[in-house]
Short mmCIF file of C-alpha atoms in Angstrom, two decimals:
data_model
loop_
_atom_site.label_atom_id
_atom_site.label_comp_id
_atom_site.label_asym_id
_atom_site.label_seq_id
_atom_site.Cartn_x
_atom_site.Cartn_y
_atom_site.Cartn_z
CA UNK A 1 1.69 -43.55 87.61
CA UNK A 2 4.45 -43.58 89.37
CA UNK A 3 6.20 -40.02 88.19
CA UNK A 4 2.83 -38.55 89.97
CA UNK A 5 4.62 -39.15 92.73
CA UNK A 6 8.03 -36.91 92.09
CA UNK A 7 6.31 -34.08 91.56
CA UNK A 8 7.64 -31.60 94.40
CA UNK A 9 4.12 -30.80 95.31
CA UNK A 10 3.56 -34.17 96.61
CA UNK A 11 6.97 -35.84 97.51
CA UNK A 12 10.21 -34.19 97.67
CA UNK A 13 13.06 -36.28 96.05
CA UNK A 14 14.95 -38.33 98.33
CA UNK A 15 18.19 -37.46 97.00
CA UNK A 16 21.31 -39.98 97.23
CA UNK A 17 20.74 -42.92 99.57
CA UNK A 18 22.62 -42.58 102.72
CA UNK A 19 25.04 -45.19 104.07
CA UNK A 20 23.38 -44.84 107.39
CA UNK A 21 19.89 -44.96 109.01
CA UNK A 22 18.56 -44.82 112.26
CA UNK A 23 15.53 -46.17 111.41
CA UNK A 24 15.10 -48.13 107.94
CA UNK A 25 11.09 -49.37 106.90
CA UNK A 26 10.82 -51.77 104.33
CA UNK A 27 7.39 -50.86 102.36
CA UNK A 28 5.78 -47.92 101.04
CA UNK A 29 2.33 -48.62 102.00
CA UNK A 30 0.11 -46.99 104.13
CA UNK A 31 1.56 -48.52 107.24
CA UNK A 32 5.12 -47.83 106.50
CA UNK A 33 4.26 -43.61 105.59
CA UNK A 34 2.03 -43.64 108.97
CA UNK A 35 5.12 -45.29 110.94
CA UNK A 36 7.40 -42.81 109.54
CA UNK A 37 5.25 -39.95 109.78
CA UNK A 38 4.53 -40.54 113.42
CA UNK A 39 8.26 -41.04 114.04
CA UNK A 40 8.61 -37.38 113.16
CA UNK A 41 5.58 -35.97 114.75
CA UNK A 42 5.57 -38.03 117.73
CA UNK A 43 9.17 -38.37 118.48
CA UNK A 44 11.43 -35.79 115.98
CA UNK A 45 12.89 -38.85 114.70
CA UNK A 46 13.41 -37.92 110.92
CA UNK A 47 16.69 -39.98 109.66
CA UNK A 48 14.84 -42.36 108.62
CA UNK A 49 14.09 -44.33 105.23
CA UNK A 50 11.51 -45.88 103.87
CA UNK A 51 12.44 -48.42 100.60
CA UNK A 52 9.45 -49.26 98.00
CA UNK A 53 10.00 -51.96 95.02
CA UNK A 54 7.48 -50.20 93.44
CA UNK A 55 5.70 -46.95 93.90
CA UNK A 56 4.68 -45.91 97.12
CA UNK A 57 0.98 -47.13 97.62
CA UNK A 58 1.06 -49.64 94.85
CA UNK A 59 0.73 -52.99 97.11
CA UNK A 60 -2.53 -53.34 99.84
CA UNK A 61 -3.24 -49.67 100.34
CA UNK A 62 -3.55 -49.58 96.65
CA UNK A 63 -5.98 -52.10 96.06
CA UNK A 64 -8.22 -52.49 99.59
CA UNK A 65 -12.16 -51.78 99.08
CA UNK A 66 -11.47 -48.68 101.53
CA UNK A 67 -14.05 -49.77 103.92
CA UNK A 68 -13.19 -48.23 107.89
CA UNK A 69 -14.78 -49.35 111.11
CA UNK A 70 -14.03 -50.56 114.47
CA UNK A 71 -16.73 -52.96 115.36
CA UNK A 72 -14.97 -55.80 115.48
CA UNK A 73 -15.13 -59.48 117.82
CA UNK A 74 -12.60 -59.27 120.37
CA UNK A 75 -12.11 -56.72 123.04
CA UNK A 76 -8.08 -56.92 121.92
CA UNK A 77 -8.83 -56.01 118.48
CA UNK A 78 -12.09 -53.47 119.06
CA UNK A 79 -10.31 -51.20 121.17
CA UNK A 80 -7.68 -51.31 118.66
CA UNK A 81 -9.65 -50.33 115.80
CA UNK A 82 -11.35 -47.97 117.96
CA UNK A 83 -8.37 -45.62 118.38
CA UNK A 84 -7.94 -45.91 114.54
CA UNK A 85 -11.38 -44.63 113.67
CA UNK A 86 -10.83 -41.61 116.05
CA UNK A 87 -6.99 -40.71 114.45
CA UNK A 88 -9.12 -40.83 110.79
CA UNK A 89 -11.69 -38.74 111.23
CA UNK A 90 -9.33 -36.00 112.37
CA UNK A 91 -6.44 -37.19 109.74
CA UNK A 92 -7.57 -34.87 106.86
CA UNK A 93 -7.06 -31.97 108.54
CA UNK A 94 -4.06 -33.35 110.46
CA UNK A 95 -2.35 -33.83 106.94
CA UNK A 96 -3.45 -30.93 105.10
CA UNK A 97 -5.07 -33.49 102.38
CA UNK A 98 -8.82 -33.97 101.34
CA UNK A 99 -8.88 -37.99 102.40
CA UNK A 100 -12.54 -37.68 101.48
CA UNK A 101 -13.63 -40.12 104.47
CA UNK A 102 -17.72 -40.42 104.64
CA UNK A 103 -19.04 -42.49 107.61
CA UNK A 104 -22.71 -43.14 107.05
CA UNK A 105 -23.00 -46.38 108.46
CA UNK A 106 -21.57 -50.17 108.25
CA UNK A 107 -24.09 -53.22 108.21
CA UNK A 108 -23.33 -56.04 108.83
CA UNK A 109 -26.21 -58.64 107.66
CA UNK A 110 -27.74 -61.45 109.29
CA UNK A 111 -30.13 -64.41 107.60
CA UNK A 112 -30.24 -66.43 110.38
CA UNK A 113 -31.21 -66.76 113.97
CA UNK A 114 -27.77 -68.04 114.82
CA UNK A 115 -26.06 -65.20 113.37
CA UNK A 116 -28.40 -62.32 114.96
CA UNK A 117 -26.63 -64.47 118.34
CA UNK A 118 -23.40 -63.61 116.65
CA UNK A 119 -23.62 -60.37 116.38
CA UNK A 120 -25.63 -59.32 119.98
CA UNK A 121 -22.54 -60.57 121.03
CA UNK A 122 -20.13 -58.60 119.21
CA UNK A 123 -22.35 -55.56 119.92
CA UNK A 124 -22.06 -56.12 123.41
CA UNK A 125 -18.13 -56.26 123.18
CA UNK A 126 -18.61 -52.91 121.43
CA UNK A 127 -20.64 -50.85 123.56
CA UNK A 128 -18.43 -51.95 126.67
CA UNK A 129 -15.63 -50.35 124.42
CA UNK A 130 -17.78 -47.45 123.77
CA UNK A 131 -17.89 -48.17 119.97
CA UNK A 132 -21.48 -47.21 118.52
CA UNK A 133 -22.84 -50.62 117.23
CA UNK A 134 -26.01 -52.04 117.90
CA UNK A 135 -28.24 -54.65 116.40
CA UNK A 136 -31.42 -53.56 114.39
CA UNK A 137 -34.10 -55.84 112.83
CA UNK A 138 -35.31 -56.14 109.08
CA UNK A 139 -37.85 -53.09 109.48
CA UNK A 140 -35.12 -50.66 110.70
CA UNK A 141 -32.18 -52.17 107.66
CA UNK A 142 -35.13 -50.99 105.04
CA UNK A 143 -35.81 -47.96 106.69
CA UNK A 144 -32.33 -46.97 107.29
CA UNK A 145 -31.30 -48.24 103.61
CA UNK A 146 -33.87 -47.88 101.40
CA UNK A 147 -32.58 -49.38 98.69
CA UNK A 148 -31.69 -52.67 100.26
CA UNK A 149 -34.34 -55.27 99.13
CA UNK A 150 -35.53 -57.16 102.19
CA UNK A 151 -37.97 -59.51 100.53
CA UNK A 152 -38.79 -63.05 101.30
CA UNK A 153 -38.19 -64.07 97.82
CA UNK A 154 -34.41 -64.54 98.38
CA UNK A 155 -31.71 -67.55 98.83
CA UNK A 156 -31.32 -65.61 102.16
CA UNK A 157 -33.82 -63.03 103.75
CA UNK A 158 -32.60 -60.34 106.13
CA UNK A 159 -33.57 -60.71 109.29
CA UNK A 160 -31.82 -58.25 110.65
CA UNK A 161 -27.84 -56.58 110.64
CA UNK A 162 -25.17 -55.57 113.12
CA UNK A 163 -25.38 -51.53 112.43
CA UNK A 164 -21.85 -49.52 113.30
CA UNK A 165 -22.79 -45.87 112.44
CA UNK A 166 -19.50 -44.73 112.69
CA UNK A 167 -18.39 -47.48 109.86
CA UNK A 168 -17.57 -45.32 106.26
CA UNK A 169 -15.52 -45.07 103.41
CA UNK A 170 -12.34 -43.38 102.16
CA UNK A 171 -10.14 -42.72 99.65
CA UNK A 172 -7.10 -44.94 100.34
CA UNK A 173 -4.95 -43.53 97.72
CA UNK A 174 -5.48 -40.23 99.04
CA UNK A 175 -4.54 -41.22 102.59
CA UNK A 176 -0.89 -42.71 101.31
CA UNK A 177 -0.42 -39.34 99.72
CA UNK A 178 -1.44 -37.47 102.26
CA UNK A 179 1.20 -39.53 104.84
CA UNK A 180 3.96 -39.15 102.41
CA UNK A 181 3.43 -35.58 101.82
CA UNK A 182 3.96 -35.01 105.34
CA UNK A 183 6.68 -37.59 105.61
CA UNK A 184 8.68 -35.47 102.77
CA UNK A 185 8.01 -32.51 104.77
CA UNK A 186 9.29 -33.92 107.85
CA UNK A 187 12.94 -34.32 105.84
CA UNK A 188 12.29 -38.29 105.72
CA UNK A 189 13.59 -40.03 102.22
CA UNK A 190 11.07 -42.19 100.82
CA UNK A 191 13.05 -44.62 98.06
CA UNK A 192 11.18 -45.80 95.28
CA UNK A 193 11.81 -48.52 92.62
CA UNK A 194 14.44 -49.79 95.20
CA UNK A 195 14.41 -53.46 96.05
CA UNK A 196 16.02 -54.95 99.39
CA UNK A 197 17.52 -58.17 98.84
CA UNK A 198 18.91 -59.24 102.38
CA UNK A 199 19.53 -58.12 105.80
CA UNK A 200 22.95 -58.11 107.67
CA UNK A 201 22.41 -60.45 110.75
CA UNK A 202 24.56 -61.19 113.02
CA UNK A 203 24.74 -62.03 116.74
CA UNK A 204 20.81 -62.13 116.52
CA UNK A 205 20.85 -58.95 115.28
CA UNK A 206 19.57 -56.82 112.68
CA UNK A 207 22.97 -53.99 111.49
CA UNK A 208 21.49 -53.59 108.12
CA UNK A 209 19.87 -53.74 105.26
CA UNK A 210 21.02 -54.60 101.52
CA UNK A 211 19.74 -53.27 98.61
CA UNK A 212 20.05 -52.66 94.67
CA UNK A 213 21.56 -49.59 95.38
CA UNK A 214 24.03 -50.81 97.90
CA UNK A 215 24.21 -51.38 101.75
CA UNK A 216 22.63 -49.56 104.79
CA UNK A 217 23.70 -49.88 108.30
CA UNK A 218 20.76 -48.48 110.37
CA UNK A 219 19.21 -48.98 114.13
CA UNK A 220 15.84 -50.82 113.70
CA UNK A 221 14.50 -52.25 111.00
CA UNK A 222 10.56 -52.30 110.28
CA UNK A 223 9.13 -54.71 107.57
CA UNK A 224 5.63 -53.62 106.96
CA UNK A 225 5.07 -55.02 103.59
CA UNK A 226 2.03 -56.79 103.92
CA UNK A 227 1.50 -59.91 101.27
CA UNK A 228 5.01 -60.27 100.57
CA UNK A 229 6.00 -60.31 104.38
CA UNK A 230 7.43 -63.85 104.68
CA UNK A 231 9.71 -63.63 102.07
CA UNK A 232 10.96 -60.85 103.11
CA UNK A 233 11.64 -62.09 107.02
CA UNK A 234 12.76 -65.18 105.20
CA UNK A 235 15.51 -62.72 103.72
CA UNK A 236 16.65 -61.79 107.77
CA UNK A 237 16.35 -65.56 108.48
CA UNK A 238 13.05 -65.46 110.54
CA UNK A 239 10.28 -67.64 110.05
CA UNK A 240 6.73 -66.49 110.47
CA UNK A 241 3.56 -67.87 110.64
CA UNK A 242 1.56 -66.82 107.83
CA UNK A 243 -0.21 -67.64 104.57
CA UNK A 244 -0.78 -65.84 101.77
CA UNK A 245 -3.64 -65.62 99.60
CA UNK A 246 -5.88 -63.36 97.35
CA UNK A 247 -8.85 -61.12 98.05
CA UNK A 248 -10.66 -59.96 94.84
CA UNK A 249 -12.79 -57.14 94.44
CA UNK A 250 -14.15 -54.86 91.24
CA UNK A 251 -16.36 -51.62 90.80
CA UNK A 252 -19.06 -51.09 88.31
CA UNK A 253 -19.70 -48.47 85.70
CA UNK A 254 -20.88 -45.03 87.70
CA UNK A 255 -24.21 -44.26 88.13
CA UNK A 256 -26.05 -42.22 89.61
CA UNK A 257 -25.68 -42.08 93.75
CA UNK A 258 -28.43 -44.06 95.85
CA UNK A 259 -25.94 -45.84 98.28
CA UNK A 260 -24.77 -44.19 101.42
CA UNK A 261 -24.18 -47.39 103.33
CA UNK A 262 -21.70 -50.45 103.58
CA UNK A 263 -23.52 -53.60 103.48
CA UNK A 264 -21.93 -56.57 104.14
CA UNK A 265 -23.10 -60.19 104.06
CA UNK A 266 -21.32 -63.26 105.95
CA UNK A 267 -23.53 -65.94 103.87
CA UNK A 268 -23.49 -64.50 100.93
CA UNK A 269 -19.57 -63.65 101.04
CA UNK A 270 -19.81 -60.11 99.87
CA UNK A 271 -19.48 -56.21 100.65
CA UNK A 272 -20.86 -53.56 98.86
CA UNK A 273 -20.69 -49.60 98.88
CA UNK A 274 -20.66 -46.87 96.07
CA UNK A 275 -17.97 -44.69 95.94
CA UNK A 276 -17.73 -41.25 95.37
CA UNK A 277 -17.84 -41.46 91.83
CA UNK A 278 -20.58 -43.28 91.59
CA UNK A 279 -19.32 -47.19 91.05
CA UNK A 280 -20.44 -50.02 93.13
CA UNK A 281 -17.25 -51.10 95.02
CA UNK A 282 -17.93 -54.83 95.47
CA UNK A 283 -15.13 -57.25 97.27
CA UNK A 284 -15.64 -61.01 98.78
CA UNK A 285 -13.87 -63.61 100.58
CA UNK A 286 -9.95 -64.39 100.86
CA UNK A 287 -9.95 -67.11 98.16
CA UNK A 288 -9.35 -70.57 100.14
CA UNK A 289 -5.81 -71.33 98.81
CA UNK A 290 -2.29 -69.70 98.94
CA UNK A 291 -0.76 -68.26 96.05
CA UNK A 292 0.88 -64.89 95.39
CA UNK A 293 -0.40 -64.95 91.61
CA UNK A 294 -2.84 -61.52 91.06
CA UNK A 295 -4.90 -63.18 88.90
CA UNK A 296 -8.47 -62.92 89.34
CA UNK A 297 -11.18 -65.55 88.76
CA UNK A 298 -14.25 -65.47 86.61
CA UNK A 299 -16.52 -67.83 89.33
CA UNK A 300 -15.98 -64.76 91.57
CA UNK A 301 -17.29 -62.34 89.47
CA UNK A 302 -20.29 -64.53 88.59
CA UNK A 303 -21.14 -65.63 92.33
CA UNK A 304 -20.25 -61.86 93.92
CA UNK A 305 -22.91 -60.04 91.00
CA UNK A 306 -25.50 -62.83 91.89
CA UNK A 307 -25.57 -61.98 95.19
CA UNK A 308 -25.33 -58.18 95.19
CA UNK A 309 -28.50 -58.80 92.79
CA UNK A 310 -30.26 -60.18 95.49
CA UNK A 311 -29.31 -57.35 97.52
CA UNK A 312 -30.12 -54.56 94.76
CA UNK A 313 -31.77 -55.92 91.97
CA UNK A 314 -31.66 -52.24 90.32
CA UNK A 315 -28.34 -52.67 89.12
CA UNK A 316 -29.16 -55.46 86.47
CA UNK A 317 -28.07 -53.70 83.60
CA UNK A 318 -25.10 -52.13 85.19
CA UNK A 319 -21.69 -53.16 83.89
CA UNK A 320 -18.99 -54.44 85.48
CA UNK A 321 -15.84 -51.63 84.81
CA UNK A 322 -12.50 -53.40 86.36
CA UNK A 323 -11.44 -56.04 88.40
CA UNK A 324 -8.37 -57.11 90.35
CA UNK A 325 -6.94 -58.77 93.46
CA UNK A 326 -4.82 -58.09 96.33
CA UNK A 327 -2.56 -59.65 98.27
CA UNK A 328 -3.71 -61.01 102.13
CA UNK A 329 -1.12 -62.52 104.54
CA UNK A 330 -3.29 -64.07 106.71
CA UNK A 331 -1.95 -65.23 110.71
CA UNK A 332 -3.20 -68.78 112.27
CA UNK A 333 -5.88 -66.82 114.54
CA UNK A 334 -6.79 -63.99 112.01
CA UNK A 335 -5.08 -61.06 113.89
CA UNK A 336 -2.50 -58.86 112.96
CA UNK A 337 1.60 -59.62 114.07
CA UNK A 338 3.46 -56.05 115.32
CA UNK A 339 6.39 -55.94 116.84
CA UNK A 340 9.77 -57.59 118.23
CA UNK A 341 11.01 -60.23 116.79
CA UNK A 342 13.54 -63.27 117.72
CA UNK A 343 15.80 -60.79 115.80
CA UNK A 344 16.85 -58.02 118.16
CA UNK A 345 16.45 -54.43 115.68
CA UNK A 346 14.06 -56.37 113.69
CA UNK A 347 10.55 -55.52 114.23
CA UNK A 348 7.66 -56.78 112.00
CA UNK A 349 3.99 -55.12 110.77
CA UNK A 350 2.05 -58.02 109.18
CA UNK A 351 -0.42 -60.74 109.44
CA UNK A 352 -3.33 -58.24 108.34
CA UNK A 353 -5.17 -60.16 106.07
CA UNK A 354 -8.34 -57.97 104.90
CA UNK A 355 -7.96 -55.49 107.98
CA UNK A 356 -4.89 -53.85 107.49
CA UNK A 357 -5.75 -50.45 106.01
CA UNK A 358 -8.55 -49.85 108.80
CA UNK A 359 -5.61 -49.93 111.06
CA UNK A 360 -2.99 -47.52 109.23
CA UNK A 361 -3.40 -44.69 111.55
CA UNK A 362 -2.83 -46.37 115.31
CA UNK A 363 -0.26 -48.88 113.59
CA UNK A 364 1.72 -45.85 112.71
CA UNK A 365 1.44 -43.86 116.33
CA UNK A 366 1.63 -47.57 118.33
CA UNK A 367 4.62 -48.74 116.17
CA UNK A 368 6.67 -45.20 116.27
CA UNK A 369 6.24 -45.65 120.02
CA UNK A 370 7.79 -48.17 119.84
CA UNK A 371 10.79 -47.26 117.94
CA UNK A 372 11.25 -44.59 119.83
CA UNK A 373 11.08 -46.18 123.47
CA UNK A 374 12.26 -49.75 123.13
CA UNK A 375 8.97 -50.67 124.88
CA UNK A 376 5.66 -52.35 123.62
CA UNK A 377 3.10 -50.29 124.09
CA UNK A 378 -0.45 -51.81 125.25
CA UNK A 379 -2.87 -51.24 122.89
CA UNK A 380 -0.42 -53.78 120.58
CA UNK A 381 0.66 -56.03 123.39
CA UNK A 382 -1.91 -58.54 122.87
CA UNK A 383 -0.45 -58.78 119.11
CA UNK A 384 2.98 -59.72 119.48
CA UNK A 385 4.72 -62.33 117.19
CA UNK A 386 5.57 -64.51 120.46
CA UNK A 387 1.86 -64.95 121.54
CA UNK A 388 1.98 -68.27 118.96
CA UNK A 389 4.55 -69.90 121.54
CA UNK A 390 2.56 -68.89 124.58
CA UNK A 391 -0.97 -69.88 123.14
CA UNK A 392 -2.17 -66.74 124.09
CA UNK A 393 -4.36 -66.07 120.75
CA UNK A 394 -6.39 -63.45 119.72
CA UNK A 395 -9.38 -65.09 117.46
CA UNK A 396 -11.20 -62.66 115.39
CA UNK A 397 -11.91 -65.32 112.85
CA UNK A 398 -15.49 -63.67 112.58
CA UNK A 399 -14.58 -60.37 112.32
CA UNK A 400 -14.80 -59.53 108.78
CA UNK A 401 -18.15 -60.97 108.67
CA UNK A 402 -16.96 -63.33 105.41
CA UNK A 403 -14.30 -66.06 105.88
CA UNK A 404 -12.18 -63.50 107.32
#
């Protein structure tokens, strides 16, 4: 897999690593290309590395269930998600790369009274944002997915859903090529198979970074490396306030297209869309303990296929083709951490749990900005790492319409 990416067609080769950055990014995910490419476009800021363990991609953007959208609960995090679904839908042609990005529509079920109050109330956050979400009842779900079975012989009937037209789907290893083939362009060296193994502090500042290839002095340093983010502040001395634990997810055998839809179910504790290739993409809650282990668990399988057979009891005979986990560092109120740090030159992309490839895109123009001018800008005020000392939190513990 990873000598796909040496090819020159798709990533130039970095060459030697320098001695000397301005700007060094720790992570090879989506976030970290966007950042970099954005640097470049934005600013013509191109001495700048970016330093993968692995293969660029092979972390979160690797293994998310590709699912886009901006309806979410709080006007903080809505408009923010907002300006993401605008920079994708115009990001394939931006980049010169097929992302294949569909948006037919995101629902977002509800079996109860109490959570048709739920979400009128995140559609009404919406629409004063100017995001396209409103809330239809049972008759308009069936009519608008006809393959959804609304029955009343069900754990939990439909009463109605949360329906985000502009919600879709995309192909999330296209969108890391896409960024680093750009990123290569722009004369930016993307390291791969390098691990960092410290930072030079000193005088509350960040100088450096270390590495298995040596030592880099550099200007700012960016860790966007999602799951594995607190031990890597650890390695810079900084403390943050996170958890980590795993989402799991698997797709079926392909068959035959009859899904144009995401469906998503807060009681039930499942999502659901077919990809492009015809398998039933099918993810569920953050598992309720911490662990950075990627091992999945056969009770989630079982409980996740029950329920999607309530949902579509045509695919009884289908079999189940892979299945795997991801890594989710999740923050105390459920919203992403971007930004400065106690550190001075240390800046931090994390904190994402489930949400963090929706927000690729706007991370990558809103942290460049930043870089570049020294100041916050406002669309990622409200996300700061110091907001846990002022109490100033941003709850979108509801969001994801499952336990996160």
């Amino acid at each position: 897999m990873k000598d796909i990416f040496l090819r020159p067609r798709v990533l130039r080769s970095p060459g030697e690593l320098r001695r000397h950055y301005d700007v060094v990014i720790v992570g090879g995910g989506s976030h970290g290309l966007a950042t970099a490419y954005y640097l470049a476009r934005h600013h013509g800021i191109t001495n700048v590395a970016i330093l993968e363990k692995s293969y660029i991609g092979s972390g979160a953007a690797g293994r998310n269930t590709t699912i886009i959208r901006a309806n979410y609960r709080t006007p903080e995090g809505a408009a923010f998600y907002k300006e993401s679904v605008a920079l994708y839908e115009k990001l394939s042609a931006e980049l010169d790369f097929n992302l294949m990005f569909s948006q037919h529509g995101h629902f977002t079920l509800a079996h109860s009274d109490r959570s048709l109050v739920v979400q009128h109330e995140r559609a009404e956050v919406n629409q004063l944002l100017g995001i396209e979400s409103r809330v239809i009842d049972r008759d308009e779900v069936k009519r608008l997915c006809p393959q959804i079975n609304v029955g009343e012989d069900v754990t939990w009937p439909i009463l109605g859903a949360l329906y985000h037209p502009p919600g879709g789907i995309i192909r999330h290893d296209a969108v890391v090529w896409g960024f680093a083939k750009q990123v290569g362009r722009a004369g930016i060296d993307i390291h791969q198979g390098l691990e960092v193994t410290g930072f030079d502090v000193r005088d509350g500042r960040c100088h450096g970074v270390r590495t298995t290839k040596g030592d880099i002095s550099c200007g700012v340093v960016l860790s966007a490396t999602a799951g594995w983010s607190s031990p890597v502040a650890k390695l810079a001395g900084l403390r943050l306030p996170i958890t980590t634990s795993i989402l799991q997810a698997f797709v079926t055998e392909p068959v035959k297209p009859f899904l144009d839809k995401i469906i998503v179910s807060a009681q039930m504790h499942i999502y659901v869309s077919q990809t492009d290739r015809g398998e039933f993409l099918i993810g569920a809650e953050v598992e309720p303990y911490p662990t950075y282990s990627n091992k999945g668990t056969f009770p989630f399988v079982e409980y996740a296929s029950r329920h999607v057979l309530e949902l579509f009891p045509q695919l009884h005979s289908t079999r189940i083709l892979r299945h795997w986990t991801g890594l989710c560092d999740m923050s105390p109120d459920y919203s992403p951490i971007m930004g400065v740090t106690e550190i001075e030159g240390f800046l931090v992309d994390c904190g994402w749990g489930t949400y963090g490839f929706k927000a690729a895109p706007i991370t990558g123009v809103t942290l460049a900005e930043l870089i570049a001018t020294g100041r916050t800008p406002e669309l990622i005020e409200p996300f700061r790492l110091d907001r846990f000392h002022t109490d100033t939190l941003v709850s979108e513990l509801a969001a994801a319409a499952v336990s996160h």
